[in-house]
Amino acid sequence: MTFQELGVCEPLLRAITELGFETPMPVQEAVIPHQLESRQDLIALAQTGTGKTAAYGLPLLQRLATQPPATSAETDSQGSEPPTRAVILAPTRELCLQIADDLEGFSKYLPGLRILPVYGGADIVPQLRALRQGIHIIVATPGRLIDLMHRGAARLSAVDTIVLDEADEMLSMGFSESIDAILEGIPEEHTTLLFSATMSREIERIAQNYLHDAREVVVGSRNEGAEHVNHIYYMVRATDKYPALKRVVDYYPKIYAIIFCRTRLETQEIADKLIQDGYNADALHGDLSQQQRDLTMQRFRQHRIQLLVATDVAARGLDVDDLTHVINYGMPDDTESYTHRSGRTGRAGKRGTSISIVHSRERGRIRDVEHTLHKDFERGTLPSPKEICSKQLWKVIDDIEREEVDEAQIEEFLPEVRRKLEWLDKDDLLRRVVSREFSRFLRYYANAPEIEEVVPGEKRKDQKNGDRKGGRRTAGDNAPEEGYTRIFITLGKVDGFYAKEIIGLVNNRCQGPKIEMGRIDLRPTFSFFEVPEEEAQRVLSGLKGLFVKGRRIGVDIAEATQGSADGQPAKAGKTRKNRAQRRFEQAQANGKKGAQGKKHKRDANNDFAPAKKKNKKDDWQQFFKTK
Ligand code: AMP
């Protein structure tokens, strides 16, 4: 199939041929002839990188170039019919710019068509001025378009086509109401084209409310990640995540990747560590100014940064086609985010790899994604130091071989260099060149810590028989999972203290990135919960001095106890108890019920004032809100 066979007109054909488009991509085959022939609404599930801009852009441009505006278009309150015929909504400024740029490229031989990108976070005055010149296609972020409509600058009474590009992104960025308002602000007679990478309930709502008799086009299958992406995961201990990341990155000397983290703080931390360790990396997250983010994105697009550490939200504005890898530093909370992340590689016909560095607790999330994408993840084995060093060495040698030497320029310096190095033979010289280029890796990997890959249910290598830490639990075994610390707290189910409350309490009291909670073990008057080893001190500090209902709450690291000989669970803290456990149990033994009934003198300091006649869950909610 050719673009000509799809019905694309000559001026457009000429332009896209110059852009290097030879054959149509699947979404283009599905959408272009349909949109050229009919004005039926369309909903397309297609990711960025599938060629969707041309899929809706080419028929739109062709129609604007060949058909005059519908005569029924109302004359608006300003007495003249505004020229704007189409609106394209997109979630970010970068995407608006890119779409407008693509459309400009396609319409190179269609003179007179004016296309304008307008977006928030930029001075509105030039946009107002540009709109006054008469714009045929407005490419906008929803919030800014509403603003321009309110100012009377964007007049949409002649609009007959609206495109919602990356609709799922727009909804998840909170543009739902703005989209509703825009769709209500254009004439009833119009065609709506909705493009989304995923089909969420909210997308279905928009489709139901605003699309009529829409044709559905699915590129790949529903909710499927890019076809050309391999999904690999490495399961390691929480403390080994960063060294594992280094190994992955070192194994691919030509890597060009986004490393996704879950929080802004983690993003900055990982970027800082990578930079400190000599990588060409930078951070992209919402705590940076728009100017900083623009600069970082520009440098990444130009390949001047090799590794971009980013949050999901900040990376939304970035569109690059040639990522070799997407790295998930931990799995995202939902499948949609994973789909978006992994869909950033394997674009434009190339193969890509989505690597996830995860802890054993994230296995469930991998299964969820496998289930939704109908794709299996491959469990990877981290490359060994030797394999990495060989790869890096090969790159050094390869680079030397490919080095373009400007002989004329260098010639005049060579006699001096020869004189200075004449005592070295060729082999010595080689050794020195390679060592110089390669020493960072040799040094690191000579002493690199061993990374043990976690196989759920298997014992850790560094543990003796009978020490169940990290292995499968048996009755009576209350050792934390590997990489985790078990914490004891004198709050239990009778206090209305359940898993949700524990997670809320810990994360409300502890500043900094969200703490990924491990196993929670609830008892009537006390509980245990597990947090990553490296977070244990932060959690203890955060919960220090906690008062609930006039009662001081004891929190401490729980001591592991062995299961009893008959295989029944041992009583918590039966063998080696920590201070909080001992005091707590003593108080209970003294009939004080852990001092629960006793009103504490420091009521003014109460973290959790008793709320009469409320159920305990409400109490906790109130507690969280006041923090
Ligand atoms: P999009 O999904 O619209 O962001 O397009 C992804 C990339 O593929 C862009 O760089 C387009 O210029 C390019 N592209 C779109 N259609 C084709 C085609 N038929 N042949 C080659 N490249 C294309």
Short mmCIF file of N, CA and C in Angstrom, two decimals, residues 87-218:
data_model
loop_
_atom_site.label_atom_id
_atom_site.label_comp_id
_atom_site.label_asym_id
_atom_site.label_seq_id
_atom_site.Cartn_x
_atom_site.Cartn_y
_atom_site.Cartn_z
N VAL A 87 -9.26 22.11 15.71
CA VAL A 87 -8.54 22.25 16.97
C VAL A 87 -7.92 20.89 17.29
N ILE A 88 -6.65 20.93 17.65
CA ILE A 88 -6.00 19.70 18.09
C ILE A 88 -5.60 19.92 19.54
N LEU A 89 -6.11 19.10 20.43
CA LEU A 89 -5.76 19.23 21.85
C LEU A 89 -4.70 18.19 22.20
N ALA A 90 -3.70 18.63 22.94
CA ALA A 90 -2.62 17.71 23.35
C ALA A 90 -2.22 18.06 24.78
N PRO A 91 -1.65 17.09 25.50
CA PRO A 91 -1.42 17.33 26.93
C PRO A 91 -0.28 18.28 27.27
N THR A 92 0.72 18.37 26.43
CA THR A 92 1.89 19.15 26.85
C THR A 92 2.32 20.13 25.77
N ARG A 93 3.06 21.10 26.25
CA ARG A 93 3.60 22.11 25.35
C ARG A 93 4.50 21.46 24.28
N GLU A 94 5.30 20.48 24.73
CA GLU A 94 6.24 19.87 23.78
C GLU A 94 5.48 19.15 22.68
N LEU A 95 4.41 18.43 23.09
CA LEU A 95 3.66 17.70 22.06
C LEU A 95 2.97 18.69 21.11
N CYS A 96 2.43 19.79 21.66
CA CYS A 96 1.80 20.81 20.79
C CYS A 96 2.81 21.30 19.76
N LEU A 97 4.01 21.61 20.24
CA LEU A 97 5.03 22.13 19.32
C LEU A 97 5.37 21.10 18.25
N GLN A 98 5.46 19.84 18.71
CA GLN A 98 5.84 18.80 17.76
C GLN A 98 4.74 18.56 16.71
N ILE A 99 3.48 18.55 17.18
CA ILE A 99 2.38 18.33 16.23
C ILE A 99 2.35 19.47 15.21
N ALA A 100 2.44 20.71 15.73
CA ALA A 100 2.39 21.87 14.83
C ALA A 100 3.55 21.79 13.83
N ASP A 101 4.69 21.39 14.34
CA ASP A 101 5.87 21.27 13.48
C ASP A 101 5.65 20.22 12.39
N ASP A 102 5.10 19.05 12.78
CA ASP A 102 4.81 17.99 11.82
C ASP A 102 3.83 18.49 10.75
N LEU A 103 2.76 19.18 11.22
CA LEU A 103 1.75 19.65 10.26
C LEU A 103 2.35 20.68 9.30
N GLU A 104 3.22 21.55 9.85
CA GLU A 104 3.90 22.52 8.98
C GLU A 104 4.69 21.78 7.90
N GLY A 105 5.38 20.70 8.34
CA GLY A 105 6.19 19.91 7.40
C GLY A 105 5.32 19.28 6.32
N PHE A 106 4.19 18.69 6.74
CA PHE A 106 3.31 18.02 5.77
C PHE A 106 2.73 19.04 4.78
N SER A 107 2.49 20.29 5.28
CA SER A 107 1.77 21.25 4.43
C SER A 107 2.72 22.20 3.69
N LYS A 108 3.95 21.77 3.58
CA LYS A 108 4.96 22.62 2.92
C LYS A 108 4.49 23.11 1.54
N TYR A 109 3.79 22.24 0.80
CA TYR A 109 3.35 22.63 -0.55
C TYR A 109 1.87 22.99 -0.59
N LEU A 110 1.33 23.31 0.59
CA LEU A 110 -0.05 23.81 0.64
C LEU A 110 0.03 25.23 1.20
N PRO A 111 0.36 26.19 0.39
CA PRO A 111 0.60 27.53 0.94
C PRO A 111 -0.68 28.14 1.50
N GLY A 112 -0.51 29.00 2.45
CA GLY A 112 -1.67 29.75 2.97
C GLY A 112 -2.32 29.13 4.18
N LEU A 113 -1.96 27.89 4.52
CA LEU A 113 -2.57 27.28 5.71
C LEU A 113 -1.79 27.74 6.93
N ARG A 114 -2.51 28.30 7.90
CA ARG A 114 -1.80 28.77 9.08
C ARG A 114 -2.09 27.88 10.29
N ILE A 115 -1.01 27.43 10.91
CA ILE A 115 -1.11 26.49 12.04
C ILE A 115 -0.41 27.15 13.23
N LEU A 116 -1.06 27.11 14.39
CA LEU A 116 -0.43 27.77 15.55
C LEU A 116 -0.47 26.88 16.79
N PRO A 117 0.68 26.65 17.42
CA PRO A 117 0.65 25.96 18.71
C PRO A 117 0.46 26.98 19.84
N VAL A 118 -0.45 26.70 20.77
CA VAL A 118 -0.62 27.56 21.97
C VAL A 118 -0.65 26.66 23.20
N TYR A 119 0.05 27.09 24.23
CA TYR A 119 0.19 26.21 25.40
C TYR A 119 0.42 27.07 26.63
N GLY A 120 0.14 26.47 27.80
CA GLY A 120 0.33 27.17 29.06
C GLY A 120 1.80 27.28 29.41
N GLY A 121 2.09 28.10 30.42
CA GLY A 121 3.47 28.24 30.89
C GLY A 121 4.31 29.13 30.00
N ALA A 122 3.65 29.74 28.99
CA ALA A 122 4.39 30.66 28.11
C ALA A 122 3.60 31.97 28.06
N ASP A 123 4.28 33.05 27.70
CA ASP A 123 3.64 34.37 27.61
C ASP A 123 2.44 34.28 26.66
N ILE A 124 1.29 34.80 27.14
CA ILE A 124 0.07 34.67 26.32
C ILE A 124 0.01 35.76 25.24
N VAL A 125 0.72 36.86 25.45
CA VAL A 125 0.57 38.01 24.54
C VAL A 125 0.94 37.65 23.09
N PRO A 126 2.10 37.03 22.85
CA PRO A 126 2.41 36.66 21.45
C PRO A 126 1.36 35.70 20.87
N GLN A 127 0.79 34.84 21.72
CA GLN A 127 -0.23 33.91 21.22
C GLN A 127 -1.49 34.68 20.82
N LEU A 128 -1.85 35.71 21.64
CA LEU A 128 -3.03 36.54 21.31
C LEU A 128 -2.79 37.24 19.96
N ARG A 129 -1.58 37.75 19.83
CA ARG A 129 -1.24 38.48 18.60
C ARG A 129 -1.31 37.54 17.39
N ALA A 130 -0.76 36.35 17.54
CA ALA A 130 -0.73 35.41 16.42
C ALA A 130 -2.15 34.99 16.03
N LEU A 131 -3.00 34.82 17.02
CA LEU A 131 -4.38 34.40 16.72
C LEU A 131 -5.13 35.47 15.93
N ARG A 132 -4.78 36.72 16.17
CA ARG A 132 -5.45 37.82 15.45
C ARG A 132 -5.18 37.75 13.94
N GLN A 133 -4.10 37.10 13.56
CA GLN A 133 -3.78 37.02 12.12
C GLN A 133 -4.66 36.01 11.38
N GLY A 134 -5.43 35.25 12.14
CA GLY A 134 -6.31 34.25 11.51
C GLY A 134 -5.60 32.92 11.36
N ILE A 135 -5.98 31.97 12.20
CA ILE A 135 -5.30 30.68 12.25
C ILE A 135 -6.29 29.59 11.84
N HIS A 136 -5.84 28.69 10.96
CA HIS A 136 -6.74 27.62 10.49
C HIS A 136 -6.75 26.43 11.44
N ILE A 137 -5.59 26.08 11.94
CA ILE A 137 -5.54 24.92 12.87
C ILE A 137 -4.85 25.38 14.16
N ILE A 138 -5.58 25.28 15.26
CA ILE A 138 -4.97 25.61 16.55
C ILE A 138 -4.57 24.30 17.22
N VAL A 139 -3.31 24.21 17.62
CA VAL A 139 -2.83 23.03 18.36
C VAL A 139 -2.61 23.51 19.79
N ALA A 140 -3.39 23.00 20.74
CA ALA A 140 -3.41 23.65 22.06
C ALA A 140 -3.41 22.67 23.22
N THR A 141 -2.87 23.16 24.35
CA THR A 141 -3.14 22.44 25.60
C THR A 141 -4.51 22.96 26.07
N PRO A 142 -5.32 22.08 26.71
CA PRO A 142 -6.70 22.47 26.99
C PRO A 142 -6.84 23.73 27.84
N GLY A 143 -6.04 23.84 28.90
CA GLY A 143 -6.17 24.99 29.81
C GLY A 143 -5.92 26.30 29.08
N ARG A 144 -4.88 26.37 28.30
CA ARG A 144 -4.56 27.62 27.59
C ARG A 144 -5.63 27.96 26.55
N LEU A 145 -6.18 26.93 25.90
CA LEU A 145 -7.21 27.22 24.90
C LEU A 145 -8.44 27.84 25.57
N ILE A 146 -8.82 27.30 26.74
CA ILE A 146 -9.97 27.85 27.46
C ILE A 146 -9.69 29.33 27.75
N ASP A 147 -8.50 29.63 28.22
CA ASP A 147 -8.11 31.00 28.52
C ASP A 147 -8.26 31.88 27.28
N LEU A 148 -7.77 31.39 26.16
CA LEU A 148 -7.83 32.17 24.92
C LEU A 148 -9.27 32.32 24.42
N MET A 149 -10.10 31.30 24.70
CA MET A 149 -11.52 31.40 24.33
C MET A 149 -12.18 32.49 25.18
N HIS A 150 -11.87 32.47 26.50
CA HIS A 150 -12.47 33.47 27.38
C HIS A 150 -12.07 34.89 27.00
N ARG A 151 -10.88 35.03 26.49
CA ARG A 151 -10.41 36.37 26.09
C ARG A 151 -10.93 36.75 24.70
N GLY A 152 -11.67 35.86 24.09
CA GLY A 152 -12.23 36.15 22.76
C GLY A 152 -11.20 36.02 21.64
N ALA A 153 -10.03 35.53 21.96
CA ALA A 153 -8.97 35.44 20.94
C ALA A 153 -9.11 34.17 20.11
N ALA A 154 -9.48 33.07 20.78
CA ALA A 154 -9.70 31.82 20.03
C ALA A 154 -11.20 31.73 19.78
N ARG A 155 -11.59 31.88 18.54
CA ARG A 155 -13.02 31.84 18.21
C ARG A 155 -13.27 30.55 17.42
N LEU A 156 -14.11 29.71 18.00
CA LEU A 156 -14.22 28.35 17.47
C LEU A 156 -15.54 28.07 16.76
N SER A 157 -16.27 29.14 16.36
CA SER A 157 -17.60 28.91 15.80
C SER A 157 -17.58 28.29 14.41
N ALA A 158 -16.42 28.20 13.76
CA ALA A 158 -16.38 27.53 12.45
C ALA A 158 -15.60 26.22 12.50
N VAL A 159 -15.30 25.79 13.72
CA VAL A 159 -14.51 24.55 13.85
C VAL A 159 -15.36 23.35 13.45
N ASP A 160 -14.85 22.52 12.57
CA ASP A 160 -15.61 21.31 12.21
C ASP A 160 -14.82 20.03 12.51
N THR A 161 -13.62 20.15 13.02
CA THR A 161 -12.84 18.96 13.39
C THR A 161 -12.11 19.21 14.70
N ILE A 162 -12.22 18.27 15.59
CA ILE A 162 -11.43 18.38 16.82
C ILE A 162 -10.71 17.06 17.04
N VAL A 163 -9.42 17.16 17.34
CA VAL A 163 -8.62 15.96 17.59
C VAL A 163 -8.19 15.98 19.05
N LEU A 164 -8.42 14.90 19.75
CA LEU A 164 -7.90 14.76 21.12
C LEU A 164 -6.71 13.82 21.04
N ASP A 165 -5.52 14.39 21.10
CA ASP A 165 -4.32 13.57 20.94
C ASP A 165 -3.80 13.21 22.33
N GLU A 166 -3.39 11.96 22.52
CA GLU A 166 -2.97 11.45 23.83
C GLU A 166 -4.04 11.79 24.87
N ALA A 167 -5.28 11.42 24.55
CA ALA A 167 -6.41 11.76 25.41
C ALA A 167 -6.22 11.21 26.82
N ASP A 168 -5.66 10.01 26.93
CA ASP A 168 -5.48 9.42 28.26
C ASP A 168 -4.51 10.26 29.09
N GLU A 169 -3.50 10.80 28.45
CA GLU A 169 -2.55 11.66 29.17
C GLU A 169 -3.25 12.93 29.62
N MET A 170 -4.07 13.48 28.75
CA MET A 170 -4.76 14.74 29.11
C MET A 170 -5.66 14.52 30.31
N LEU A 171 -6.33 13.37 30.32
CA LEU A 171 -7.23 13.11 31.45
C LEU A 171 -6.43 12.91 32.72
N SER A 172 -5.34 12.15 32.62
CA SER A 172 -4.59 11.90 33.85
C SER A 172 -3.88 13.16 34.33
N MET A 173 -3.77 14.17 33.49
CA MET A 173 -3.19 15.43 33.94
C MET A 173 -4.26 16.39 34.43
N GLY A 174 -5.51 15.93 34.49
CA GLY A 174 -6.58 16.73 35.10
C GLY A 174 -7.25 17.69 34.13
N PHE A 175 -7.17 17.43 32.84
CA PHE A 175 -7.78 18.34 31.86
C PHE A 175 -9.22 17.98 31.50
N SER A 176 -9.79 17.05 32.26
CA SER A 176 -11.10 16.54 31.90
C SER A 176 -12.14 17.66 31.74
N GLU A 177 -12.21 18.57 32.73
CA GLU A 177 -13.22 19.63 32.67
C GLU A 177 -12.97 20.59 31.52
N SER A 178 -11.70 20.90 31.29
CA SER A 178 -11.38 21.82 30.18
C SER A 178 -11.80 21.19 28.85
N ILE A 179 -11.55 19.89 28.73
CA ILE A 179 -11.93 19.22 27.47
C ILE A 179 -13.45 19.27 27.31
N ASP A 180 -14.16 18.98 28.40
CA ASP A 180 -15.63 19.07 28.35
C ASP A 180 -16.05 20.45 27.85
N ALA A 181 -15.44 21.50 28.45
CA ALA A 181 -15.84 22.87 28.11
C ALA A 181 -15.53 23.18 26.64
N ILE A 182 -14.39 22.73 26.16
CA ILE A 182 -14.02 23.01 24.75
C ILE A 182 -14.99 22.29 23.81
N LEU A 183 -15.26 21.01 24.14
CA LEU A 183 -16.16 20.24 23.26
C LEU A 183 -17.56 20.86 23.25
N GLU A 184 -17.94 21.48 24.35
CA GLU A 184 -19.25 22.14 24.37
C GLU A 184 -19.22 23.49 23.66
N GLY A 185 -18.01 24.01 23.47
CA GLY A 185 -17.88 25.35 22.88
C GLY A 185 -17.71 25.35 21.37
N ILE A 186 -17.76 24.19 20.74
CA ILE A 186 -17.62 24.18 19.26
C ILE A 186 -18.98 23.79 18.66
N PRO A 187 -19.18 24.11 17.39
CA PRO A 187 -20.50 23.82 16.78
C PRO A 187 -20.86 22.33 16.87
N GLU A 188 -22.15 22.08 16.92
CA GLU A 188 -22.60 20.69 17.06
C GLU A 188 -22.15 19.82 15.89
N GLU A 189 -22.15 20.43 14.71
CA GLU A 189 -21.73 19.69 13.50
C GLU A 189 -20.20 19.63 13.44
N HIS A 190 -19.64 18.60 13.97
CA HIS A 190 -18.18 18.49 13.86
C HIS A 190 -17.78 17.03 13.96
N THR A 191 -16.55 16.76 13.56
CA THR A 191 -16.01 15.41 13.67
C THR A 191 -15.00 15.39 14.81
N THR A 192 -15.10 14.36 15.64
CA THR A 192 -14.14 14.23 16.74
C THR A 192 -13.26 13.01 16.49
N LEU A 193 -11.96 13.21 16.62
CA LEU A 193 -11.02 12.10 16.49
C LEU A 193 -10.29 11.98 17.82
N LEU A 194 -10.41 10.82 18.44
CA LEU A 194 -9.79 10.65 19.75
C LEU A 194 -8.66 9.61 19.65
N PHE A 195 -7.48 10.02 20.04
CA PHE A 195 -6.33 9.10 20.04
C PHE A 195 -5.87 8.89 21.47
N SER A 196 -5.69 7.64 21.83
CA SER A 196 -5.27 7.35 23.19
C SER A 196 -4.43 6.07 23.16
N ALA A 197 -3.47 6.00 24.09
CA ALA A 197 -2.65 4.78 24.14
C ALA A 197 -3.38 3.68 24.89
N THR A 198 -4.28 4.11 25.78
CA THR A 198 -4.99 3.11 26.59
C THR A 198 -6.47 3.46 26.64
N MET A 199 -7.26 2.49 26.99
CA MET A 199 -8.70 2.72 27.08
C MET A 199 -9.12 2.66 28.55
N SER A 200 -9.23 3.82 29.17
CA SER A 200 -9.63 3.84 30.58
C SER A 200 -11.13 4.13 30.66
N ARG A 201 -11.65 4.06 31.87
CA ARG A 201 -13.08 4.32 32.03
C ARG A 201 -13.42 5.76 31.64
N GLU A 202 -12.51 6.66 32.01
CA GLU A 202 -12.74 8.07 31.72
C GLU A 202 -12.73 8.34 30.21
N ILE A 203 -11.85 7.63 29.49
CA ILE A 203 -11.84 7.77 28.02
C ILE A 203 -13.18 7.26 27.48
N GLU A 204 -13.64 6.17 28.04
CA GLU A 204 -14.92 5.64 27.56
C GLU A 204 -16.04 6.64 27.82
N ARG A 205 -15.95 7.36 28.98
CA ARG A 205 -16.97 8.35 29.29
C ARG A 205 -16.96 9.45 28.23
N ILE A 206 -15.76 9.97 27.94
CA ILE A 206 -15.65 11.03 26.92
C ILE A 206 -16.18 10.51 25.60
N ALA A 207 -15.78 9.28 25.26
CA ALA A 207 -16.21 8.72 23.98
C ALA A 207 -17.74 8.63 23.94
N GLN A 208 -18.32 8.18 25.04
CA GLN A 208 -19.77 8.03 25.07
C GLN A 208 -20.48 9.37 24.98
N ASN A 209 -19.94 10.38 25.70
CA ASN A 209 -20.60 11.68 25.74
C ASN A 209 -20.40 12.49 24.47
N TYR A 210 -19.22 12.39 23.88
CA TYR A 210 -18.90 13.34 22.82
C TYR A 210 -18.68 12.73 21.45
N LEU A 211 -18.55 11.42 21.39
CA LEU A 211 -18.37 10.81 20.06
C LEU A 211 -19.68 10.15 19.65
N HIS A 212 -19.99 10.22 18.35
CA HIS A 212 -21.24 9.62 17.90
C HIS A 212 -20.90 8.57 16.85
N ASP A 213 -21.40 7.39 17.09
CA ASP A 213 -21.23 6.35 16.09
C ASP A 213 -19.78 6.26 15.62
N ALA A 214 -18.88 6.27 16.61
CA ALA A 214 -17.46 6.37 16.25
C ALA A 214 -16.91 5.05 15.73
N ARG A 215 -16.03 5.15 14.75
CA ARG A 215 -15.33 3.96 14.26
C ARG A 215 -14.14 3.72 15.18
N GLU A 216 -13.92 2.48 15.52
CA GLU A 216 -12.83 2.19 16.43
C GLU A 216 -11.66 1.57 15.69
N VAL A 217 -10.50 2.12 15.90
CA VAL A 217 -9.29 1.59 15.26
C VAL A 217 -8.32 1.21 16.37
N VAL A 218 -7.83 0.01 16.33
CA VAL A 218 -6.87 -0.41 17.35
C VAL A 218 -5.57 -0.80 16.65
#
